[in-house]
Tab-separated table of C-alpha atoms and ligand atoms in Angstrom:
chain	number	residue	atom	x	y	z
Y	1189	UNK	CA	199.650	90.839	131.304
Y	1190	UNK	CA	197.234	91.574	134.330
Y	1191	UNK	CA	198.195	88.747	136.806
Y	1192	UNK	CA	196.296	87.870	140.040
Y	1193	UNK	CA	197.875	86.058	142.347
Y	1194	UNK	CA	196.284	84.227	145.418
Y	1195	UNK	CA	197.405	83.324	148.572
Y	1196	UNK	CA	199.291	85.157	151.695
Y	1197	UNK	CA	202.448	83.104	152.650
Y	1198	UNK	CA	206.185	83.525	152.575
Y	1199	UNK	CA	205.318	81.208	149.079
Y	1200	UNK	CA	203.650	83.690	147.529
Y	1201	UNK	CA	206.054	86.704	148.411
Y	1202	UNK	CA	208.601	84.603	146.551
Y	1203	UNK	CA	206.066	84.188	143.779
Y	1204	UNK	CA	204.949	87.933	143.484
Y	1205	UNK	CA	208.596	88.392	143.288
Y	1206	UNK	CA	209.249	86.543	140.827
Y	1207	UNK	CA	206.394	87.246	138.289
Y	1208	UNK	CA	206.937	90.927	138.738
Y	1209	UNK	CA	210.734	90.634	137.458
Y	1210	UNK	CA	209.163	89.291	133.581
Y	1211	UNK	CA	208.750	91.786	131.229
Y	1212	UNK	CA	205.201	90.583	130.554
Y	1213	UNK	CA	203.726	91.445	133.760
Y	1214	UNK	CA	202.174	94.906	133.372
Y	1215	UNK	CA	200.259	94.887	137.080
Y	1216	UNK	CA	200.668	92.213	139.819
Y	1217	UNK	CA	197.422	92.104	142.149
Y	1218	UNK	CA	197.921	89.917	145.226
Y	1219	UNK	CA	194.863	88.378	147.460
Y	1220	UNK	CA	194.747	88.829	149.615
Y	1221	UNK	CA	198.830	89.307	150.120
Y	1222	UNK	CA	201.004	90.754	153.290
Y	1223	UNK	CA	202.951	93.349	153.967
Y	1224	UNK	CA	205.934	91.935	151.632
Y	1225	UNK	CA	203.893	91.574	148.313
Y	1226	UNK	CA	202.485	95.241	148.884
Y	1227	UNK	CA	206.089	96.330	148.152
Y	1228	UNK	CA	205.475	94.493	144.845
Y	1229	UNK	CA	201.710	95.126	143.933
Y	1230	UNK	CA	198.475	95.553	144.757
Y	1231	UNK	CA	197.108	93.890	148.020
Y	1232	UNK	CA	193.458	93.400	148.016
Y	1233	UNK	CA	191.707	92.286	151.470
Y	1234	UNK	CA	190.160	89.571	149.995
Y	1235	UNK	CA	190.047	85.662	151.722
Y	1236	UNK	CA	192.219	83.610	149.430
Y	1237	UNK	CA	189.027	80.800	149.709
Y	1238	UNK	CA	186.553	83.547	148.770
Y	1239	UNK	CA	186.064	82.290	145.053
Y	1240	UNK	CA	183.037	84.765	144.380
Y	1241	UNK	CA	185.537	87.203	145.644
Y	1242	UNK	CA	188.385	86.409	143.676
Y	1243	UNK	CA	185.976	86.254	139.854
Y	1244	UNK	CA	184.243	89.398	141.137
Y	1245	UNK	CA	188.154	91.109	141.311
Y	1246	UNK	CA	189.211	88.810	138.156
Y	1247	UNK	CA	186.392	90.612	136.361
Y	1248	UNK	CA	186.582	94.229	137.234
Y	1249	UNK	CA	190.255	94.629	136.697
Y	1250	UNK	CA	190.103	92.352	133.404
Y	1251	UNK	CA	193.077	90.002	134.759
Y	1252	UNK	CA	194.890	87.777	132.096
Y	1253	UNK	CA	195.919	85.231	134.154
Y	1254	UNK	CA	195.514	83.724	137.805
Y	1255	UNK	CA	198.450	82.148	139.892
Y	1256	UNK	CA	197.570	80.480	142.980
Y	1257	UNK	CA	199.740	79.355	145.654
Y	1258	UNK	CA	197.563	77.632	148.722
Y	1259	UNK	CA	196.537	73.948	147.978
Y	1260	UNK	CA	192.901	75.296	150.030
Y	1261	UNK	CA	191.582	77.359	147.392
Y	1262	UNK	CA	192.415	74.584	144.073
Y	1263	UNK	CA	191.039	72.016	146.371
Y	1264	UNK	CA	187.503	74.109	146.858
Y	1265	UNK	CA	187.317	74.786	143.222
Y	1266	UNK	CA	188.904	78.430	142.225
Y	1267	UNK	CA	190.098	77.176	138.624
Y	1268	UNK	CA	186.957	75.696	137.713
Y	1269	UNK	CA	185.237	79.710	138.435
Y	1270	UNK	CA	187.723	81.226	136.947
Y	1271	UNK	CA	188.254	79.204	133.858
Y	1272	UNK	CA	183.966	79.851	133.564
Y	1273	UNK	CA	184.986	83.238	133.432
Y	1274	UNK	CA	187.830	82.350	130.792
Y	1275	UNK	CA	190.610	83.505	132.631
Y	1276	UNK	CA	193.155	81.036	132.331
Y	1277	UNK	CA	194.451	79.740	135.797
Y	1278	UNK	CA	197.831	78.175	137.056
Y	1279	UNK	CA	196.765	75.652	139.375
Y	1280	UNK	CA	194.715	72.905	139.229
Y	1281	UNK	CA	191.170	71.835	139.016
Y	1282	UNK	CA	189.445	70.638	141.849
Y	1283	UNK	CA	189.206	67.187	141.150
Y	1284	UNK	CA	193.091	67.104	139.806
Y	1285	UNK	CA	193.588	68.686	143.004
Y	1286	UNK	CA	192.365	65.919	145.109
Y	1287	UNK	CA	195.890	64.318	144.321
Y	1288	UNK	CA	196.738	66.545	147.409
Y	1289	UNK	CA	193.155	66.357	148.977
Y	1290	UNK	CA	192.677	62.960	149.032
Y	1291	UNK	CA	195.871	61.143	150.164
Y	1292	UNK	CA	193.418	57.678	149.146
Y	1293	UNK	CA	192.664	59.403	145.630
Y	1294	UNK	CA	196.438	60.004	145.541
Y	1295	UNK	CA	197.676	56.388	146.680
Y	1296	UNK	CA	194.802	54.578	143.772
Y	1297	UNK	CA	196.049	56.862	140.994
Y	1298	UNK	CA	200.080	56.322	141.887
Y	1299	UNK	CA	198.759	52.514	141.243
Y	1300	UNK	CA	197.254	53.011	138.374
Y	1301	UNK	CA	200.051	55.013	137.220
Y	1302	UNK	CA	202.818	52.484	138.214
Y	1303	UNK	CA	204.753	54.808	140.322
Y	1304	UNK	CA	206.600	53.515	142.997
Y	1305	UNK	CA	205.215	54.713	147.091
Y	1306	UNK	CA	204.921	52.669	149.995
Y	1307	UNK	CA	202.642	49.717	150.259
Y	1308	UNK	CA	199.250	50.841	152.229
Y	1309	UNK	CA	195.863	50.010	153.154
Y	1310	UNK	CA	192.659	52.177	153.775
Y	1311	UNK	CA	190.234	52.045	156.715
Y	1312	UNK	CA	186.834	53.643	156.772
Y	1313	UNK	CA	187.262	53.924	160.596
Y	1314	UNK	CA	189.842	54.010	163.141
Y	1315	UNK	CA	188.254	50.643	164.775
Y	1316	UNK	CA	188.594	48.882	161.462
Y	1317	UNK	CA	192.649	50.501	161.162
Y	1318	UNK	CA	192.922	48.966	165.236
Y	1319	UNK	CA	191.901	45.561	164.059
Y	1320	UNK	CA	194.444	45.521	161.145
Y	1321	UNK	CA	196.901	46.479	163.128
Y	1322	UNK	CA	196.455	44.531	166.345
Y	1323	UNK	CA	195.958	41.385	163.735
Y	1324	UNK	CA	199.476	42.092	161.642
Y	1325	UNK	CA	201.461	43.913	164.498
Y	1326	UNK	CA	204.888	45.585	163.424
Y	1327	UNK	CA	204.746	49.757	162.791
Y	1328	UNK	CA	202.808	51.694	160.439
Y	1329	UNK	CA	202.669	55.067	159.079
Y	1330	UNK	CA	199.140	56.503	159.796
Y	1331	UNK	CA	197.856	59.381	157.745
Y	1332	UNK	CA	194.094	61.375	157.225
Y	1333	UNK	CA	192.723	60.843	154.436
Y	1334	UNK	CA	191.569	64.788	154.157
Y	1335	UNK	CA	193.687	68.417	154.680
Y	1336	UNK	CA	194.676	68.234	158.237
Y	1337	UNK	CA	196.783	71.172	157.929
Y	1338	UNK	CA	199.898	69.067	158.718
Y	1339	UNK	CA	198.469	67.227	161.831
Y	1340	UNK	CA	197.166	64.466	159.774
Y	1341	UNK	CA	200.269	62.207	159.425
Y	1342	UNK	CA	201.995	60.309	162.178
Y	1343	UNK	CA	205.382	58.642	162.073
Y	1344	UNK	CA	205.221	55.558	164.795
Y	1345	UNK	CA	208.486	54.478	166.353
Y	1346	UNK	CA	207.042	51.224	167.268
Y	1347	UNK	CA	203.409	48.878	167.173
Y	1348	UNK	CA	202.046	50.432	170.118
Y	1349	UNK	CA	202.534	54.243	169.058
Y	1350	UNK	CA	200.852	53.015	165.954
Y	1351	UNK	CA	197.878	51.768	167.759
Y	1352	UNK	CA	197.998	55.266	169.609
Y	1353	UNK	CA	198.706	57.267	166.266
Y	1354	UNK	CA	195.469	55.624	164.799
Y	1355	UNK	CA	193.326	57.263	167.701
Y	1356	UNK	CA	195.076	60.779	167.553
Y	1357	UNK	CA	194.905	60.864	163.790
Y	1358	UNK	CA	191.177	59.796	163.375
Y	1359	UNK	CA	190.645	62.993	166.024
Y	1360	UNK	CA	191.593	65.584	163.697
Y	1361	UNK	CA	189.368	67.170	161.167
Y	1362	UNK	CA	190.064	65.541	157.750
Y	1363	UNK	CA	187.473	63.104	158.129
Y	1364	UNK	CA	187.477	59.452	159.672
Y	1365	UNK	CA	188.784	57.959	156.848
Y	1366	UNK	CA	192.654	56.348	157.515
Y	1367	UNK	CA	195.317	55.289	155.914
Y	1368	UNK	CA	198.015	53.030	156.953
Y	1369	UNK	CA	201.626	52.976	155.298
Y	1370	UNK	CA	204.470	50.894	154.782
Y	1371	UNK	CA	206.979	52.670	157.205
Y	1372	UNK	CA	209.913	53.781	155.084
Y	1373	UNK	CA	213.362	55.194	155.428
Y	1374	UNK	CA	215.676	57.345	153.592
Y	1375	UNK	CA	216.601	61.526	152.700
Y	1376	UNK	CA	213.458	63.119	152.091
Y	1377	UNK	CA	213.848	65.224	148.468
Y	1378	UNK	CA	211.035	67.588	147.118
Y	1379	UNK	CA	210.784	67.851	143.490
Y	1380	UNK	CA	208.332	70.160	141.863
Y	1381	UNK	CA	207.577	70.084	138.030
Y	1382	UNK	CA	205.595	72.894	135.887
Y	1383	UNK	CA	202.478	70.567	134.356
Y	1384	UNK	CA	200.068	71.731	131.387
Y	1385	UNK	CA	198.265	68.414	131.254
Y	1386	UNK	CA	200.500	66.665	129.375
Y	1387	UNK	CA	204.102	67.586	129.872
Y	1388	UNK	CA	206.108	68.034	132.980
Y	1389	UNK	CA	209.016	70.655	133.524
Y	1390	UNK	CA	210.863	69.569	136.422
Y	1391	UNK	CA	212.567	72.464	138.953
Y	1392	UNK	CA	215.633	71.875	140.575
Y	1393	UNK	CA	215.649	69.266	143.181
Y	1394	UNK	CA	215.020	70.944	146.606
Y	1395	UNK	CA	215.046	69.801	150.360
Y	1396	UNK	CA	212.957	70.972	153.099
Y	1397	UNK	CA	213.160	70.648	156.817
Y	1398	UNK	CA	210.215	70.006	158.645
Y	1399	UNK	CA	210.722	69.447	162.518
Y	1400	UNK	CA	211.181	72.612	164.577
Y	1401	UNK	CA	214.304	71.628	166.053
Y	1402	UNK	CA	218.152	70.803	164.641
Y	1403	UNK	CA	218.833	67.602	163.938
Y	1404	UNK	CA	215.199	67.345	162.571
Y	1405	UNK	CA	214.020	66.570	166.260
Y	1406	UNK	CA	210.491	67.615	167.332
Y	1407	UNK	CA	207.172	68.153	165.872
Y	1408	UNK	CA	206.684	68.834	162.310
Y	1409	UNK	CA	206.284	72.434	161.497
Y	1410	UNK	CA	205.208	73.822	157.528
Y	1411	UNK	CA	208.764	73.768	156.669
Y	1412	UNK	CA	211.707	75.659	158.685
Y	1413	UNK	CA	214.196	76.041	156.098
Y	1414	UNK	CA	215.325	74.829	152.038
Y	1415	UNK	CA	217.573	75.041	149.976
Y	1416	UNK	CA	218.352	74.025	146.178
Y	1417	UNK	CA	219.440	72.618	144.330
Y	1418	UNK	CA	220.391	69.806	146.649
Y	1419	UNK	CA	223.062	66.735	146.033
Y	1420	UNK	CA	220.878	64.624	147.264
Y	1421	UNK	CA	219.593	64.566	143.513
Y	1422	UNK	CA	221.564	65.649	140.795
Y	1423	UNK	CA	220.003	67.634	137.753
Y	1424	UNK	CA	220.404	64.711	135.675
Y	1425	UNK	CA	218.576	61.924	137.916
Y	1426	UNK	CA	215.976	64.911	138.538
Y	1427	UNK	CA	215.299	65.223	134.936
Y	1428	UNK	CA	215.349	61.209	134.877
Y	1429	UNK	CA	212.665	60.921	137.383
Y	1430	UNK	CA	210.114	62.795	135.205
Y	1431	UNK	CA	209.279	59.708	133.299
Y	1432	UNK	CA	209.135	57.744	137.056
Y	1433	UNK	CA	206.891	60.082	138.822
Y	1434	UNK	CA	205.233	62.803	136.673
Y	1435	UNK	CA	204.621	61.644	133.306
Y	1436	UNK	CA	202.546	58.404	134.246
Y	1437	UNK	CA	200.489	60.673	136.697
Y	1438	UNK	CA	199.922	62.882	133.967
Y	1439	UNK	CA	198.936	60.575	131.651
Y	1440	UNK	CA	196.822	58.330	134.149
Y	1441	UNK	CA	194.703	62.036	135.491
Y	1442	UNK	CA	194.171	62.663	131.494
Y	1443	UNK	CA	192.905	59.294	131.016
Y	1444	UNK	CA	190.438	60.002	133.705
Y	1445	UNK	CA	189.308	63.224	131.899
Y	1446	UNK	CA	190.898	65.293	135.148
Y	1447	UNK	CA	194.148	66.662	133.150
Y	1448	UNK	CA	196.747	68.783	136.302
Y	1449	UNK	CA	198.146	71.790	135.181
Y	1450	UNK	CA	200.237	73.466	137.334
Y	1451	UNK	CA	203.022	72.718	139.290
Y	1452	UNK	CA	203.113	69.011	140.973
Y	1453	UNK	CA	204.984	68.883	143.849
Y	1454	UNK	CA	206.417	64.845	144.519
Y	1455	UNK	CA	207.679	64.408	148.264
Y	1456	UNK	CA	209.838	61.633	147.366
Y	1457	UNK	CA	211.853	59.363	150.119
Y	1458	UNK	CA	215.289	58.081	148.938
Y	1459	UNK	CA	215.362	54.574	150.163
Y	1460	UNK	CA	218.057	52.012	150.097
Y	1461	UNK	CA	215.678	50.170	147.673
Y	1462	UNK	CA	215.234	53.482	145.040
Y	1463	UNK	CA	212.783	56.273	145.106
Y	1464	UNK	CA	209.211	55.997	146.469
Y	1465	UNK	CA	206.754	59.156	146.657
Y	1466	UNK	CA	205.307	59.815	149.813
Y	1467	UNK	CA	202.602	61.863	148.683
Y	1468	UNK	CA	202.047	65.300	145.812
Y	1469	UNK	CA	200.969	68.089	146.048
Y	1470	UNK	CA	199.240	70.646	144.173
Y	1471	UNK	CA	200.947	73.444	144.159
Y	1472	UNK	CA	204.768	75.075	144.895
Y	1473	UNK	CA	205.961	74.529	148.378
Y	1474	UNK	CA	206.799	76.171	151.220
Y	1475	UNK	CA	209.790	77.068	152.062
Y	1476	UNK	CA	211.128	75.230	148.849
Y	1477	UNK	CA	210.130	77.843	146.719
Y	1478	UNK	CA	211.649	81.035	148.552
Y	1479	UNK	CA	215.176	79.270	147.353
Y	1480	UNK	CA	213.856	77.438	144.185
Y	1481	UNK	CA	212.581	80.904	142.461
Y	1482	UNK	CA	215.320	82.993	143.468
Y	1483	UNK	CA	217.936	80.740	141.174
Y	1484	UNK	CA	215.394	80.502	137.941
Y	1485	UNK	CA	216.329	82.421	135.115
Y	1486	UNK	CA	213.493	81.742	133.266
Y	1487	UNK	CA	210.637	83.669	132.876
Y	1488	UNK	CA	207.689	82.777	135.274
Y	1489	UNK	CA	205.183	84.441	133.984
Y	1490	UNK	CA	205.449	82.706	130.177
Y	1491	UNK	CA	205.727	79.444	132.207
Y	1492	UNK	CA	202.175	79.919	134.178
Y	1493	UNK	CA	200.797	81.104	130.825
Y	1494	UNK	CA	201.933	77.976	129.019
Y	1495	UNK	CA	200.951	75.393	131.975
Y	1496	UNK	CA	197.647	76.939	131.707
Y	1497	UNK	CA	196.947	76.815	127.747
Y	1498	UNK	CA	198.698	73.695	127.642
Y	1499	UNK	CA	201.805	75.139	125.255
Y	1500	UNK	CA	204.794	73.530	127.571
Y	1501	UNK	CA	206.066	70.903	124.995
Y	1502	UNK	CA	210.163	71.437	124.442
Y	1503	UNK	CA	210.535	74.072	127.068
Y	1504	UNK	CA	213.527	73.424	128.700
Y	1505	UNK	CA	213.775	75.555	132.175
Y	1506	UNK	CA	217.545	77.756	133.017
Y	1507	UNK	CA	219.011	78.551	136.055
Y	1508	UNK	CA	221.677	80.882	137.956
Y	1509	UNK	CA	225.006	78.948	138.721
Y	1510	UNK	CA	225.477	77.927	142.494
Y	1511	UNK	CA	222.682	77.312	145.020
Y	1512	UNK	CA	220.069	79.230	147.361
Y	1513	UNK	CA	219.866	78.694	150.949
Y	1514	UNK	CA	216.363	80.273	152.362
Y	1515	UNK	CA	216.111	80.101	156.834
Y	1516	UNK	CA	212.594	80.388	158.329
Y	1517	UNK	CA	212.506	82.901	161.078
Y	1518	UNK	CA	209.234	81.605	163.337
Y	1519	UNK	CA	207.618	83.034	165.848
Y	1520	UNK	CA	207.537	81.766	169.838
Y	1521	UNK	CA	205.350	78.643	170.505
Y	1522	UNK	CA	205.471	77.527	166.723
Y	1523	UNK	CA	204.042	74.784	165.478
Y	1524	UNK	CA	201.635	75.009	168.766
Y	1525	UNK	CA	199.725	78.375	169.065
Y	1526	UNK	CA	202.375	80.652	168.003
Y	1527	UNK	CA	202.946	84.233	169.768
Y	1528	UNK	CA	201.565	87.102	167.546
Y	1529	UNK	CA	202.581	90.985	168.208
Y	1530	UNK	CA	206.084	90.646	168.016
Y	1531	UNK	CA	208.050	94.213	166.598
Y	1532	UNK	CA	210.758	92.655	164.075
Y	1533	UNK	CA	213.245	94.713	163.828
Y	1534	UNK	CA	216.573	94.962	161.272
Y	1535	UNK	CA	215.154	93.834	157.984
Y	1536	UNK	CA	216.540	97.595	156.598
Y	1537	UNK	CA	220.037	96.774	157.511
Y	1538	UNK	CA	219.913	93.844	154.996
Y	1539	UNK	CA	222.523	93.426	152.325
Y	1540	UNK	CA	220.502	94.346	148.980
Y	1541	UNK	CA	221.072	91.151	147.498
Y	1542	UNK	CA	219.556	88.965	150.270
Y	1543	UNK	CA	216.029	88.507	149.777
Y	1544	UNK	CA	213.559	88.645	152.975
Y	1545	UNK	CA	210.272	86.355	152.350
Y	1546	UNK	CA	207.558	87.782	154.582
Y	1547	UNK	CA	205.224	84.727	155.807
Y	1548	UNK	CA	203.339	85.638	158.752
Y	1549	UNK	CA	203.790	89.346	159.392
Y	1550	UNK	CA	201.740	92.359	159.575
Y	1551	UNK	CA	201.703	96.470	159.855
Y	1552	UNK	CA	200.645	97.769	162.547
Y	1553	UNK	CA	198.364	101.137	162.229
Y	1554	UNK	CA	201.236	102.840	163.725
Y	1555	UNK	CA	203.624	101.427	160.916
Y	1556	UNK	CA	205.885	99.320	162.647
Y	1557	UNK	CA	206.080	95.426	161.693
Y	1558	UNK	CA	205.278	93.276	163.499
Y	1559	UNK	CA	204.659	88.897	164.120
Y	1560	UNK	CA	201.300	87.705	162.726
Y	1561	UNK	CA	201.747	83.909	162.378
Y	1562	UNK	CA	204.049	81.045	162.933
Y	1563	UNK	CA	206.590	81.226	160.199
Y	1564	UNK	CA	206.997	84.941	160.132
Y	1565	UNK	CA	210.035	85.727	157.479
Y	1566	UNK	CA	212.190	83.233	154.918
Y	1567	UNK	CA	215.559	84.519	154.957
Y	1568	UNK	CA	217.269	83.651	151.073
Y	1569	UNK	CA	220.420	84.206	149.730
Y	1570	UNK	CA	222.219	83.060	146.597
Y	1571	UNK	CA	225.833	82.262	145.991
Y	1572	UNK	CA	228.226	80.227	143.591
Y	1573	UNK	CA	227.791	77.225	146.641
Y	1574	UNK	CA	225.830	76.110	149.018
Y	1575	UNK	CA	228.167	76.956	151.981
Y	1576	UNK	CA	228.629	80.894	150.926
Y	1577	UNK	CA	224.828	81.002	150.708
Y	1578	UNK	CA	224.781	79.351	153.938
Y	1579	UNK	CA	227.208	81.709	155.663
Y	1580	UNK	CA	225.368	84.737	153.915
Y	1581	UNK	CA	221.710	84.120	154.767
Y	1582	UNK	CA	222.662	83.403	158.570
Y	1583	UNK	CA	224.929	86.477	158.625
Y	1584	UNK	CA	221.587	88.404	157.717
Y	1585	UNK	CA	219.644	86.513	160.149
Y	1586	UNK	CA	222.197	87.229	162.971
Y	1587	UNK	CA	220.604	90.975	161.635
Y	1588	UNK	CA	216.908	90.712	162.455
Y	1589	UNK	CA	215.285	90.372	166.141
Y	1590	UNK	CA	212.223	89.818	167.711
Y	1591	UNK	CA	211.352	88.288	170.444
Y	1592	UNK	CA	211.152	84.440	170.480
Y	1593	UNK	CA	212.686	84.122	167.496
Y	1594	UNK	CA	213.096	80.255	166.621
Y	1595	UNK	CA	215.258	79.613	163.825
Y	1596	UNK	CA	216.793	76.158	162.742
Y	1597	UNK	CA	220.960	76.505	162.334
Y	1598	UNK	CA	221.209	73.716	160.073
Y	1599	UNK	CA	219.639	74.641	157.644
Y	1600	UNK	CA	221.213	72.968	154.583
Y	1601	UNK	CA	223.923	71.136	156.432
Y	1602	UNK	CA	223.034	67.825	154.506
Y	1603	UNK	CA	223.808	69.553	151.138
Y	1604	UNK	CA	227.383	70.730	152.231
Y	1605	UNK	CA	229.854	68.388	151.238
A	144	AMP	P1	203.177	63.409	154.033
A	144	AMP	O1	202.249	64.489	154.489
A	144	AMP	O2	202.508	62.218	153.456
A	144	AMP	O3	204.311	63.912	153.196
A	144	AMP	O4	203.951	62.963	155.351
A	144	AMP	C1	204.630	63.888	156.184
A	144	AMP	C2	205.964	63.325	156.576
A	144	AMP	O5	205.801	62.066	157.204
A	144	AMP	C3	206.878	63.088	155.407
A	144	AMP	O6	207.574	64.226	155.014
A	144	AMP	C4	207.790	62.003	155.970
A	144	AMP	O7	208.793	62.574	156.786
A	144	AMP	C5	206.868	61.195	156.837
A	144	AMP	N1	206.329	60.031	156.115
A	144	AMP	C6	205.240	59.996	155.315
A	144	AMP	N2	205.029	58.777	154.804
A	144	AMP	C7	206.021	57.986	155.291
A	144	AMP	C8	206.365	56.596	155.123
A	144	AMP	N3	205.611	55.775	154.384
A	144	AMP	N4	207.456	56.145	155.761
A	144	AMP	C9	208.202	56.971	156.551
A	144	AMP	N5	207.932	58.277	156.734
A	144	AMP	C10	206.861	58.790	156.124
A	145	LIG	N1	207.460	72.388	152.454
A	145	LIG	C1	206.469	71.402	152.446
A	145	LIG	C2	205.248	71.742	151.742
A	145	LIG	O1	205.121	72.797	151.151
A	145	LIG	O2	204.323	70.941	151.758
């Protein structure tokens, strides 16, 4: 098969990967990729939002099938011009896509589906939010409606930081529309399930860790570390909590004539009073799947096939024994403005069974490599447990330099028992 996958990130390294280990991928095109996926196909300098791009390539090299990884491109509508074109796509449409685009679209259809997520009101404006909140007092949860690329949700310690979030959120560029949130508490577990419409495969439970520093203290970053599967949630419950929070959505968007295929991501929050989903999204995450991919057996490329011809029914997923550990190496001032220009060095003294994710890096002309975003590698390896994958991807971090390197030492900690 003649697979194009979209997208840039440490994500889709994992991904490009992955599909080019199955026997049916003949030729892996990546858009518009990084230096890691061009050791694995063919980069083409396209913007991953550049639909009439992306057809224009999907055409001329007669692909078979389109992956994509970035929730932007789904949300502007890349299936929809692709599936015009008959190419089948992995991801979904724009309007099933809006369960990650629309956090009010999200919180209406998990009540209409009966899934269980914290109790929460919407506000056209931030005055109207203000008046709620100055009228009920206590501490709320504020959140954009829109993408805010991660600046759109704030976690309040108390009513007056709520009445402060409510300004700060309704400043950022999703859109003036707000949402306030029961404040819950609890682990935080991602579970991801492979979706043709109708049927949900569910991954291996994964956890992420969002704030910058250890401890999860400081601001919330893309994700600065995973591993799987975790503990937290056992294979069993995992599989149990398909009926809970994937099958109703499914049936609920297919009731609405929008059917998701893809993956569905649920952030779910392990309360003291069960699970509630704090939002999905619409596509694999990041870092979650540098450690979930590495550890399935399966083949990937048969799965995207079947999520996008709607052919999942009775597949049953298989993994490697033992658990992944993947550590974000980001670059200085990350999550601000991060530092760009940065020569890594060490990534050819690696072991060859750790895997290095590149995320935000770049080749110079000269040839060297060097920092070109925030999260800049995702360091994985895989062992029979959690702690030996622990001790080996850190002993291959202690390998690779550049300056102001920030990476999290706990990654995983929670999962060690
Ligand atoms: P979201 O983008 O909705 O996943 O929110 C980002 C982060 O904010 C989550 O990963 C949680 O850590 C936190 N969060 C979101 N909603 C809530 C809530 N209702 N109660 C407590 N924390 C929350
Ligand atoms: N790791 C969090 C996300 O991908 O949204």
């Amino acid at each position: 098969m003649r697979i194009l996958l979209v997208g840039s990130g440490g994500r889709e390294h994992a991904l490009a990967w992955k599909l080019a280990r199955s026997a049916r991928c003949e030729q892996l095109w990546i858009a518009p990729g990084n230096p890691g996926t061009a050791e694995i196909g063919i980069n083409v300098e396209l913007d991953a939002s550049d639909a009439a791009g992306i057809v224009g390539l999907a055409t001329r090299e007669q692909i078979d099938l389109v992956v994509v990884g970035p929730e932007a491109p789904l949300v502007a509508g890349i299936s929809e011009v692709c599936e015009a074109i008959d190419v089948p796509v992995f991801g979904p449409s724009s309007q099933a896509a809006q369960i990650e685009g629309s956090k009010a679209f999200a919180k209406a259809l998990m009540a209409e589906a009966g899934v269980p997520t914290a109790a929460h009101h919407v506000f056209e404006d931030a005055a109207a939010a203000h008046a709620f909140v100055a009228d009920q007092g206590g501490t709320w949860v504020v959140k954009a409606d829109g993408l805010a690329a991660g600046k759109g949700v704030v976690v309040p310690a108390d009513h007056r930081e709520t009445l402060a979030a409510i300004s700060t959120v309704a400043a950022t560029k999703a859109g003036t529309r707000l949402i306030l949130e029961e404040k819950l508490s609890g682990p935080e577990v991602s579970l991801l399930a492979i979706c043709d419409g109708e049927h949900a495969v569910p991954l291996l439970a994964a956890q992420d860790h969002k704030r910058i520093g250890e401890g999860d203290t400081g601001p919330n970053t893309g994700g600065m570390g995973a591993y799987a599967p975790t503990p937290l949630l056992p294979a069993d419950q995992a599989q149990a909590l398909v009926d809970v929070v994937f099958t109703p959505i499914l049936r609920t968007m297919a009731s609405r004539q929008i059917p998701y295929r893809g993956i569905l991501y649920a952030g779910l929050m392990l309360t003291p009073d069960g699970v509630r989903v704090l939002e999905y999204n619409a596509r694999f995450g990041d870092p979650e799947t540098q450690a979930l991919l590495p550890l399935l057996k399966s083949d990937l490329v048969d799965l995207a096939w079947r999520a996008a011809t709607g052919t999942l029914k009775d597949v049953q997923l298989s993994w490697e024994a033992g658990a992944a550990v993947c550590v974000v190496l980001a670059a200085a001032n990350y999550p601000d403005t991060p530092r760009t220009g940065d020569p890594i060095q060490g990534l050819d003294t690696l072991p060859a069974d750790v895997l290095a994710f590149h995320a935000g890096t770049r080749r110079r002309a000269d040839g060297a490599l060097v920092t070109a975003g925030g999260r800049v590698l995702g360091i994985t390896a895989v062992e029979a447990d959690l702690a030996q994958a622990r001790q080996k991807a850190y002993a291959a971090v202690d390998q690779i330099h550049f300056d102001g390197m920030q990476v999290r030492r706990d990654i995983a900690v929670q999962g060690v028992r």
